[in-house]
Structures are given as structure tokens and as C-alpha cells.
């Protein structure tokens, strides 16, 4: 946003409140509404946080109630709750679209010069710097330390050195601890879950990323047409569907054979299918951003030379924007590695992943094992992102925009 707009208002003796109401908020209204839509959709579909922290009945939300219902004797009520979640998500999207379509037009890019007002945040010289540093530490470093400490404590709440033990990591299993469950690093089930998580994430990332590149190419090259807008909305629609609701839909479709539709419940294929659909919006947005950054003149020159579509993609477009395209694969991979609510209804013992094992350990009250698996997931995700970034230069922020 051009700082000249606010400076002009200050020259006309407008107050700070008037500037915010008349200039700043109207300019950033689309961004605010989009943020509200994304945050609302994520919160409505949240299952892990309410399931772990909202044990009392008064703190239960629709997703946790739906899970208990679908796992109980009244699955029909669960499907009704899933339908309700879908209708809420679609309603929010329609309201957001209605407001944006009716907004006034403001010129933000002109032939005049513009400037950006910068704030010097170097060092710890102002309260905002302290706030940012403390906030980042609280949401990044402190949780990792907490997971690590809690995974070594035998008796929760007792932080005496004599109460620390490595039995939950390297123990062979004791009858008086978790019914003889071996430590995380010696537990074959945990390694099987880690293998399933990595393979599932890689496969979902491959399919979602590939479809995202194709979708981004089609949307960007036909931008402004009715077909392009339709495809853009359709590829973004799975994001608005709560994960638990999507799981319920796939559960109802693939639980038993329906004519030509096979019963895929409990198989690896249904996890790949639902993961690809759910993470397609991330990959498509990355593909759209990559294609919009690439001018059409390069491809037009290749068309004049008679170069076919496949050769243009593999020799020109993908090599130029490979970092952005790789980010489109990285986003679904990381999202799948930490996903719980999307797979919780469709998992079988043979297809268990780390997140579902974490949830099962927590339900049994084996919090040390759950904390250890949680730390393991975080380490795997961070390590994967670091390796991919060092090898290819791809990063999550490049995939977002």
C-alpha cells in the first residue's frame, strides 16, 4: 500500500482514526476478508486441538462430537454434522465473495511514484521488537523444549532429576509402564507409522503438486475467462471443506461397495485420494503464482518456433520456475505429515501414521509416548524442509506467494 495516500491525508489534517476508517481499511478489506475466510475455515475444521485440550463436555466442538458419533452407534448423526460443517464453509465463502464483488474500486497502481514507510526493527530498541522476539520464542522454541522434557518424565508434574528416564525412548518395555510398550526408538509400530507417514506424504505431494502445476498453468494462461475463474474456485473449494467432513464423505462412499465404486476403507489408496484432493488448493495456488510471475512472451516465442506443449513445459517453464513449483510439492508434503483430522476416520491398523498413533497414545493416557511422537513429527518436518531448501532453494513462503 502506497504510503503517499496516508501522508496526503495527514497534510489535510485528517486524524489517525479518520485515516484508518477512510483509507487504510477500505484498501486492505480484500486481504482482511480473505484472512478471515482462511482462519475461519481452519478453525471450523480443527479437530486435534479440541480433542487434546477440550475434554470436558462444555468444551467439545462439532468436529469432536462428529468423531465420537461416527465411532459410536449413531453414524447418521455424524453425517448430518459433516453436512452442517460443509454448509457453514460454503456460506462463509459465498458471503466473502458477495462482499468483495460489491466493494468499491480504489486505484492502487498508477503512473505516479509511490513510497513505502519502513520501521527500523534492528536490535531490541523498542517494545515491538521485544514482543516479536518473545512471541516467536513462545510459539517455536518453547513447545519443542516442552515436548522433549515431558517425554522423559515418568511421573507427570514431578521435575526432580530422579524422575527423568529414557524408558519412553529406548526402553524395552516394562509391565508397569504403558502395558509393556517399547520405547519410541525401539518400537516397530512407531517405525511403521513413520514409514507410512513419509510415503503417504510423498505420494500425496506428487499427485497434488503435479495437478497444481497443470491447474495453475491453465488458470494463469486463461486468466479473465469464465472457465479460468470456475476452475480456480473449484480447485480452492476443498480447502473450505472441513477435514473431518471430508473424511466423513469418503467414509460413506468407500465403506462398502456401491456399484462400480469399490470398498477402499482402510486402504492406502483412499488416504492418497483424500490427501490429494485436500492439498490441491495449496499446490494450485503455488502453480498460479509461479505462472503469473512468468511473462507470456517466452512461451509465445517457443510457439512461433513450433515447440510443442510438453517440450515448452519441460524445457522452458519448469526449469525457469522450478523453485516455485517445488514449493508446490513441499506444501502438501508438510501438511500431510502433520495431518490428523483428515485421516482419523479412514485409518486402519495397517495404514496407521504418526499423527493417528499420537492421538491413540494420548487417549490411552500415555502422554510421554505422545509427546515423543509429537517431537518426532516436528523434527522430521523441519529436517525435510531444511534438506529440500538446501538442495533446491524451495521454501514454504515461496509456495504461498
Short mmCIF file of C-alpha atoms in Angstrom, two decimals:
data_model
loop_
_atom_site.label_atom_id
_atom_site.label_comp_id
_atom_site.label_asym_id
_atom_site.label_seq_id
_atom_site.Cartn_x
_atom_site.Cartn_y
_atom_site.Cartn_z
CA UNK A 1 0.00 0.00 0.00
CA UNK A 2 1.38 3.36 -1.08
CA UNK A 3 2.39 5.46 1.94
CA UNK A 4 1.65 8.64 -0.08
CA UNK A 5 -2.06 8.03 0.44
CA UNK A 6 -1.81 8.32 4.22
CA UNK A 7 0.67 11.18 4.02
CA UNK A 8 -1.73 13.14 1.80
CA UNK A 9 -4.47 12.68 4.39
CA UNK A 10 -2.14 13.90 7.13
CA UNK A 11 -1.41 17.04 5.11
CA UNK A 12 -5.18 17.66 5.03
CA UNK A 13 -5.19 17.39 8.85
CA UNK A 14 -7.05 14.08 8.96
CA UNK A 15 -6.90 12.29 12.28
CA UNK A 16 -5.38 8.83 12.67
CA UNK A 17 -8.85 7.35 13.19
CA UNK A 18 -10.17 9.02 10.03
CA UNK A 19 -7.21 7.72 8.02
CA UNK A 20 -7.80 4.18 9.23
CA UNK A 21 -11.57 4.34 8.55
CA UNK A 22 -11.49 6.11 5.19
CA UNK A 23 -8.23 4.95 3.61
CA UNK A 24 -6.48 2.03 5.28
CA UNK A 25 -9.39 -0.31 6.00
CA UNK A 26 -11.09 0.09 2.57
CA UNK A 27 -7.75 -0.58 0.87
CA UNK A 28 -7.00 -3.75 2.80
CA UNK A 29 -10.59 -5.03 3.00
CA UNK A 30 -10.00 -7.86 0.47
CA UNK A 31 -6.96 -9.07 2.43
CA UNK A 32 -8.84 -8.89 5.75
CA UNK A 33 -11.81 -10.85 4.38
CA UNK A 34 -9.55 -13.45 2.79
CA UNK A 35 -7.69 -13.85 6.08
CA UNK A 36 -10.99 -14.23 7.91
CA UNK A 37 -12.11 -16.87 5.42
CA UNK A 38 -8.91 -18.89 5.77
CA UNK A 39 -8.77 -18.61 9.56
CA UNK A 40 -12.46 -19.41 9.97
CA UNK A 41 -12.23 -22.46 7.73
CA UNK A 42 -9.17 -23.75 9.58
CA UNK A 43 -10.81 -23.18 12.97
CA UNK A 44 -14.08 -24.84 11.97
CA UNK A 45 -12.24 -27.93 10.74
CA UNK A 46 -9.90 -28.11 13.76
CA UNK A 47 -10.03 -31.48 15.49
CA UNK A 48 -6.66 -32.12 17.10
CA UNK A 49 -6.61 -29.12 19.47
CA UNK A 50 -10.18 -29.56 20.79
CA UNK A 51 -9.67 -33.32 21.06
CA UNK A 52 -6.47 -32.94 23.10
CA UNK A 53 -7.44 -29.93 25.23
CA UNK A 54 -11.25 -29.81 25.31
CA UNK A 55 -12.04 -32.98 27.21
CA UNK A 56 -14.93 -31.56 29.32
CA UNK A 57 -18.29 -31.75 27.53
CA UNK A 58 -18.78 -27.98 27.60
CA UNK A 59 -15.59 -27.51 25.53
CA UNK A 60 -16.47 -30.05 22.83
CA UNK A 61 -16.87 -28.71 19.30
CA UNK A 62 -18.66 -30.04 16.24
CA UNK A 63 -15.67 -31.98 14.91
CA UNK A 64 -15.03 -33.86 18.16
CA UNK A 65 -18.73 -34.62 18.55
CA UNK A 66 -18.86 -35.88 14.97
CA UNK A 67 -15.88 -38.17 15.57
CA UNK A 68 -17.42 -39.68 18.70
CA UNK A 69 -20.74 -40.14 16.90
CA UNK A 70 -19.25 -41.80 13.82
CA UNK A 71 -17.25 -44.13 16.06
CA UNK A 72 -20.37 -44.95 18.11
CA UNK A 73 -23.79 -46.39 17.39
CA UNK A 74 -25.35 -43.40 15.61
CA UNK A 75 -23.26 -42.68 12.50
CA UNK A 76 -26.23 -40.98 10.85
CA UNK A 77 -25.93 -38.05 13.26
CA UNK A 78 -22.25 -37.82 12.38
CA UNK A 79 -23.03 -37.45 8.68
CA UNK A 80 -25.55 -34.71 9.49
CA UNK A 81 -22.84 -32.87 11.44
CA UNK A 82 -20.49 -33.26 8.46
CA UNK A 83 -23.15 -31.76 6.19
CA UNK A 84 -23.56 -28.87 8.63
CA UNK A 85 -19.81 -28.19 8.56
CA UNK A 86 -19.82 -28.17 4.76
CA UNK A 87 -22.77 -25.76 4.60
CA UNK A 88 -21.07 -23.39 7.06
CA UNK A 89 -17.86 -23.39 5.00
CA UNK A 90 -19.71 -22.76 1.73
CA UNK A 91 -21.82 -20.00 3.32
CA UNK A 92 -18.72 -18.17 4.53
CA UNK A 93 -17.18 -18.42 1.05
CA UNK A 94 -20.35 -17.02 -0.60
CA UNK A 95 -20.56 -14.15 1.91
CA UNK A 96 -16.88 -13.34 1.32
CA UNK A 97 -17.39 -13.39 -2.44
CA UNK A 98 -20.50 -11.22 -2.19
CA UNK A 99 -18.74 -8.57 -0.12
CA UNK A 100 -15.72 -8.48 -2.43
CA UNK A 101 -17.87 -8.26 -5.57
CA UNK A 102 -19.74 -5.26 -4.16
CA UNK A 103 -16.72 -3.36 -2.87
CA UNK A 104 -15.78 0.00 -4.27
CA UNK A 105 -12.85 0.29 -6.65
CA UNK A 106 -9.73 2.05 -5.41
CA UNK A 107 -6.79 2.87 -7.65
CA UNK A 108 -3.67 1.42 -6.06
CA UNK A 109 -1.25 1.26 -9.00
CA UNK A 110 -0.79 4.36 -11.15
CA UNK A 111 1.89 6.10 -13.17
CA UNK A 112 2.80 8.27 -10.19
CA UNK A 113 5.64 7.43 -7.88
CA UNK A 114 4.95 5.64 -4.65
CA UNK A 115 6.90 5.09 -1.48
CA UNK A 116 6.90 2.66 1.39
CA UNK A 117 7.36 3.72 5.01
CA UNK A 118 9.82 1.44 6.78
CA UNK A 119 10.24 0.82 10.50
CA UNK A 120 13.68 0.09 11.87
CA UNK A 121 13.38 -3.10 13.95
CA UNK A 122 17.09 -3.86 14.17
CA UNK A 123 18.14 -4.73 17.68
CA UNK A 124 15.93 -4.59 20.75
CA UNK A 125 15.30 -0.85 20.82
CA UNK A 126 11.50 -0.70 21.05
CA UNK A 127 8.61 -2.63 22.66
CA UNK A 128 7.52 -4.12 19.33
CA UNK A 129 10.88 -5.86 18.96
CA UNK A 130 10.56 -7.37 22.44
CA UNK A 131 7.02 -8.51 21.67
CA UNK A 132 8.05 -10.18 18.39
CA UNK A 133 11.06 -11.95 19.90
CA UNK A 134 9.11 -13.25 22.91
CA UNK A 135 6.17 -14.27 20.75
CA UNK A 136 8.35 -16.20 18.30
CA UNK A 137 10.15 -17.97 21.13
CA UNK A 138 6.85 -18.97 22.73
CA UNK A 139 5.39 -20.47 19.54
CA UNK A 140 8.54 -22.10 18.13
CA UNK A 141 11.22 -22.95 20.68
CA UNK A 142 9.26 -23.40 23.92
CA UNK A 143 6.92 -26.14 22.56
CA UNK A 144 9.88 -28.17 21.32
CA UNK A 145 11.57 -27.95 24.71
CA UNK A 146 8.30 -28.88 26.41
CA UNK A 147 7.78 -31.97 24.24
CA UNK A 148 11.34 -33.06 24.91
CA UNK A 149 11.15 -32.62 28.69
CA UNK A 150 7.73 -34.25 29.10
CA UNK A 151 8.82 -37.29 27.10
CA UNK A 152 11.47 -38.10 29.74
CA UNK A 153 9.35 -37.59 32.89
CA UNK A 154 8.00 -40.80 34.45
CA UNK A 155 5.54 -39.13 36.83
CA UNK A 156 3.88 -36.08 35.20
CA UNK A 157 4.41 -32.87 37.15
CA UNK A 158 7.44 -34.13 39.06
CA UNK A 159 10.55 -32.45 37.68
CA UNK A 160 13.06 -33.94 40.09
CA UNK A 161 16.13 -35.39 38.38
CA UNK A 162 15.34 -38.84 39.81
CA UNK A 163 12.02 -38.76 37.92
CA UNK A 164 13.67 -38.46 34.49
CA UNK A 165 14.14 -41.63 32.46
CA UNK A 166 14.86 -42.70 28.87
CA UNK A 167 12.48 -45.65 29.10
CA UNK A 168 9.96 -43.94 26.81
CA UNK A 169 12.61 -43.57 24.10
CA UNK A 170 14.92 -46.58 24.37
CA UNK A 171 13.25 -48.88 26.91
CA UNK A 172 12.49 -52.50 26.02
CA UNK A 173 9.10 -52.25 27.70
CA UNK A 174 8.02 -52.70 31.31
CA UNK A 175 4.75 -54.16 32.55
CA UNK A 176 4.16 -51.24 34.91
CA UNK A 177 4.68 -48.65 32.13
CA UNK A 178 2.19 -48.45 29.25
CA UNK A 179 1.43 -52.18 29.39
CA UNK A 180 4.94 -53.07 28.31
CA UNK A 181 5.03 -50.79 25.27
CA UNK A 182 8.64 -50.49 23.96
CA UNK A 183 10.31 -47.10 23.72
CA UNK A 184 9.78 -44.95 20.64
CA UNK A 185 13.19 -45.73 19.15
CA UNK A 186 12.68 -49.48 19.66
CA UNK A 187 9.01 -49.66 18.76
CA UNK A 188 8.31 -51.37 15.45
CA UNK A 189 4.81 -49.86 15.29
CA UNK A 190 6.25 -46.34 15.50
CA UNK A 191 8.72 -47.03 12.69
CA UNK A 192 5.89 -48.48 10.62
CA UNK A 193 3.84 -45.31 11.29
CA UNK A 194 6.82 -43.13 10.34
CA UNK A 195 7.24 -45.08 7.10
CA UNK A 196 3.53 -44.76 6.30
CA UNK A 197 3.60 -41.02 7.07
CA UNK A 198 6.59 -40.32 4.82
CA UNK A 199 5.33 -42.47 1.93
CA UNK A 200 1.80 -41.07 2.15
CA UNK A 201 3.12 -37.51 2.26
CA UNK A 202 5.40 -38.07 -0.72
CA UNK A 203 2.67 -39.68 -2.83
CA UNK A 204 0.07 -37.02 -1.95
CA UNK A 205 2.62 -34.28 -2.62
CA UNK A 206 3.46 -35.78 -6.02
CA UNK A 207 -0.14 -36.01 -7.22
CA UNK A 208 -1.29 -32.72 -5.67
CA UNK A 209 1.82 -30.86 -6.85
CA UNK A 210 1.57 -32.21 -10.40
CA UNK A 211 -2.13 -31.38 -10.66
CA UNK A 212 -1.40 -27.98 -9.10
CA UNK A 213 1.14 -27.16 -11.83
CA UNK A 214 -1.32 -28.11 -14.56
CA UNK A 215 -4.16 -26.23 -12.87
CA UNK A 216 -2.01 -23.17 -12.28
CA UNK A 217 -0.89 -23.17 -15.91
CA UNK A 218 -4.46 -23.41 -17.22
CA UNK A 219 -5.82 -20.75 -14.84
CA UNK A 220 -2.99 -18.28 -15.46
CA UNK A 221 -2.98 -18.66 -19.25
CA UNK A 222 -6.76 -18.25 -19.49
CA UNK A 223 -6.98 -15.59 -16.79
CA UNK A 224 -10.09 -13.42 -17.00
CA UNK A 225 -12.24 -16.01 -18.75
CA UNK A 226 -15.25 -17.72 -17.21
CA UNK A 227 -13.60 -21.11 -17.45
CA UNK A 228 -10.47 -19.92 -15.66
CA UNK A 229 -12.49 -18.44 -12.79
CA UNK A 230 -14.56 -21.61 -12.50
CA UNK A 231 -11.52 -23.86 -12.35
CA UNK A 232 -9.90 -21.52 -9.83
CA UNK A 233 -12.91 -21.70 -7.50
CA UNK A 234 -13.20 -25.48 -7.89
CA UNK A 235 -9.56 -26.09 -7.02
CA UNK A 236 -9.86 -23.86 -3.94
CA UNK A 237 -13.14 -25.40 -2.77
CA UNK A 238 -11.55 -28.42 -0.97
CA UNK A 239 -9.81 -26.02 1.38
CA UNK A 240 -13.18 -24.75 2.59
CA UNK A 241 -14.39 -28.26 3.37
CA UNK A 242 -13.50 -29.16 6.97
CA UNK A 243 -11.12 -32.11 7.10
CA UNK A 244 -13.40 -34.13 9.35
CA UNK A 245 -16.31 -33.53 6.97
CA UNK A 246 -14.21 -34.70 4.01
CA UNK A 247 -13.23 -37.80 5.95
CA UNK A 248 -16.89 -38.50 6.67
CA UNK A 249 -17.75 -38.10 2.98
CA UNK A 250 -15.07 -40.57 1.89
CA UNK A 251 -16.05 -42.92 4.71
CA UNK A 252 -19.65 -43.03 3.49
CA UNK A 253 -18.58 -43.52 -0.14
CA UNK A 254 -15.90 -46.18 0.33
CA UNK A 255 -17.04 -48.01 3.48
CA UNK A 256 -18.98 -50.61 1.45
CA UNK A 257 -19.13 -51.28 -2.32
CA UNK A 258 -21.55 -49.04 -4.21
CA UNK A 259 -21.92 -50.44 -7.72
CA UNK A 260 -18.67 -49.66 -9.60
CA UNK A 261 -17.21 -47.90 -6.52
CA UNK A 262 -15.03 -50.37 -4.58
CA UNK A 263 -14.76 -50.53 -0.80
CA UNK A 264 -11.47 -48.72 -0.19
CA UNK A 265 -11.98 -48.12 3.52
CA UNK A 266 -8.80 -48.87 5.47
CA UNK A 267 -6.61 -48.97 2.35
CA UNK A 268 -3.65 -46.81 1.43
CA UNK A 269 -5.38 -45.77 -1.81
CA UNK A 270 -8.21 -43.90 -0.09
CA UNK A 271 -5.70 -41.97 2.04
CA UNK A 272 -3.82 -40.93 -1.09
CA UNK A 273 -7.06 -39.93 -2.80
CA UNK A 274 -8.40 -37.77 0.02
CA UNK A 275 -4.96 -36.27 0.71
CA UNK A 276 -4.51 -35.28 -2.94
CA UNK A 277 -7.91 -33.60 -3.08
CA UNK A 278 -7.46 -31.78 0.24
CA UNK A 279 -3.99 -30.40 -0.56
CA UNK A 280 -4.75 -29.49 -4.17
CA UNK A 281 -5.58 -25.84 -3.27
CA UNK A 282 -2.08 -25.30 -1.82
CA UNK A 283 -0.37 -26.70 -4.90
CA UNK A 284 -2.68 -24.89 -7.31
CA UNK A 285 -2.11 -21.50 -5.66
CA UNK A 286 1.61 -22.10 -5.87
CA UNK A 287 1.29 -23.02 -9.55
CA UNK A 288 -0.81 -19.92 -10.26
CA UNK A 289 1.71 -17.63 -8.55
CA UNK A 290 4.57 -19.24 -10.48
CA UNK A 291 2.81 -18.85 -13.83
CA UNK A 292 1.72 -15.25 -13.17
CA UNK A 293 5.34 -14.34 -12.46
CA UNK A 294 6.38 -15.72 -15.85
CA UNK A 295 5.70 -13.46 -18.80
CA UNK A 296 3.84 -14.90 -21.76
CA UNK A 297 6.42 -13.66 -24.27
CA UNK A 298 8.79 -16.54 -23.51
CA UNK A 299 6.20 -19.18 -24.33
CA UNK A 300 4.95 -17.21 -27.33
CA UNK A 301 8.48 -17.22 -28.78
CA UNK A 302 8.57 -21.01 -28.42
CA UNK A 303 5.16 -21.28 -30.10
CA UNK A 304 6.43 -19.28 -33.07
CA UNK A 305 9.30 -21.78 -33.36
CA UNK A 306 6.79 -24.65 -33.41
CA UNK A 307 7.72 -26.07 -29.99
CA UNK A 308 5.04 -28.40 -28.58
CA UNK A 309 3.34 -28.04 -25.20
CA UNK A 310 5.23 -30.86 -23.47
CA UNK A 311 8.59 -29.54 -24.63
CA UNK A 312 7.68 -25.99 -23.58
CA UNK A 313 6.80 -27.21 -20.10
CA UNK A 314 9.87 -29.42 -19.59
CA UNK A 315 12.48 -27.22 -21.32
CA UNK A 316 11.28 -23.68 -20.59
CA UNK A 317 8.55 -23.17 -17.97
CA UNK A 318 9.51 -25.76 -15.34
CA UNK A 319 13.28 -25.00 -15.43
CA UNK A 320 12.63 -21.25 -15.04
CA UNK A 321 10.12 -21.63 -12.19
CA UNK A 322 11.39 -24.87 -10.69
CA UNK A 323 11.83 -23.35 -7.22
CA UNK A 324 8.21 -22.16 -7.06
CA UNK A 325 6.93 -25.45 -8.47
CA UNK A 326 8.95 -27.43 -5.93
CA UNK A 327 7.38 -25.32 -3.21
CA UNK A 328 4.04 -26.51 -4.56
CA UNK A 329 5.16 -30.05 -3.76
CA UNK A 330 6.61 -29.08 -0.39
CA UNK A 331 3.40 -27.55 0.95
CA UNK A 332 1.28 -30.72 0.53
CA UNK A 333 4.13 -32.83 1.92
CA UNK A 334 4.41 -30.86 5.15
CA UNK A 335 0.63 -30.55 5.51
CA UNK A 336 0.21 -34.30 5.11
CA UNK A 337 2.96 -35.10 7.62
CA UNK A 338 1.13 -33.18 10.37
CA UNK A 339 -2.45 -34.09 9.36
CA UNK A 340 -4.74 -35.89 11.80
CA UNK A 341 -8.39 -34.97 11.31
CA UNK A 342 -8.36 -35.80 7.59
CA UNK A 343 -7.24 -39.41 8.11
CA UNK A 344 -8.59 -40.29 11.56
CA UNK A 345 -11.85 -41.78 10.22
CA UNK A 346 -10.21 -43.78 7.40
CA UNK A 347 -7.17 -45.28 9.14
CA UNK A 348 -6.77 -49.00 9.76
CA UNK A 349 -4.03 -50.63 11.90
CA UNK A 350 -2.02 -51.45 8.77
CA UNK A 351 -2.16 -47.85 7.47
CA UNK A 352 -1.60 -46.02 10.78
CA UNK A 353 0.50 -42.85 10.53
CA UNK A 354 2.38 -40.96 13.24
CA UNK A 355 -0.40 -38.46 13.91
CA UNK A 356 -3.06 -41.13 14.45
CA UNK A 357 -0.67 -43.07 16.71
CA UNK A 358 -0.08 -39.89 18.71
CA UNK A 359 -3.85 -39.50 19.12
CA UNK A 360 -4.27 -43.13 20.21
CA UNK A 361 -1.44 -42.88 22.76
CA UNK A 362 -2.96 -39.70 24.16
CA UNK A 363 -6.39 -41.35 24.50
CA UNK A 364 -4.79 -44.18 26.46
CA UNK A 365 -3.14 -41.68 28.78
CA UNK A 366 0.40 -42.49 27.63
CA UNK A 367 1.37 -38.85 27.41
CA UNK A 368 5.13 -39.45 27.37
CA UNK A 369 4.85 -41.56 24.22
CA UNK A 370 2.53 -38.97 22.67
CA UNK A 371 4.99 -36.16 23.44
CA UNK A 372 7.86 -38.18 22.00
CA UNK A 373 5.95 -38.86 18.76
CA UNK A 374 4.93 -35.20 18.58
CA UNK A 375 8.58 -34.18 18.85
CA UNK A 376 9.49 -36.79 16.23
CA UNK A 377 6.94 -35.33 13.78
CA UNK A 378 8.25 -31.80 14.30
CA UNK A 379 11.86 -32.92 13.79
CA UNK A 380 11.02 -34.86 10.61
CA UNK A 381 9.09 -31.91 9.13
CA UNK A 382 11.78 -29.36 9.96
CA UNK A 383 14.55 -31.64 8.72
CA UNK A 384 12.71 -32.34 5.46
CA UNK A 385 12.11 -28.65 4.86
CA UNK A 386 15.76 -27.83 5.63
CA UNK A 387 17.13 -30.52 3.29
CA UNK A 388 14.81 -29.56 0.42
CA UNK A 389 15.63 -25.88 0.91
CA UNK A 390 19.39 -26.54 0.82
CA UNK A 391 19.21 -28.84 -2.20
CA UNK A 392 16.71 -26.94 -4.36
CA UNK A 393 16.17 -23.50 -2.79
CA UNK A 394 12.45 -24.20 -2.45
CA UNK A 395 10.72 -22.93 0.67
CA UNK A 396 7.20 -22.79 2.06
CA UNK A 397 6.98 -19.00 1.84
CA UNK A 398 7.76 -19.15 -1.89
CA UNK A 399 4.92 -21.61 -2.36
CA UNK A 400 2.46 -19.36 -0.55
CA UNK A 401 3.15 -16.34 -2.70
#
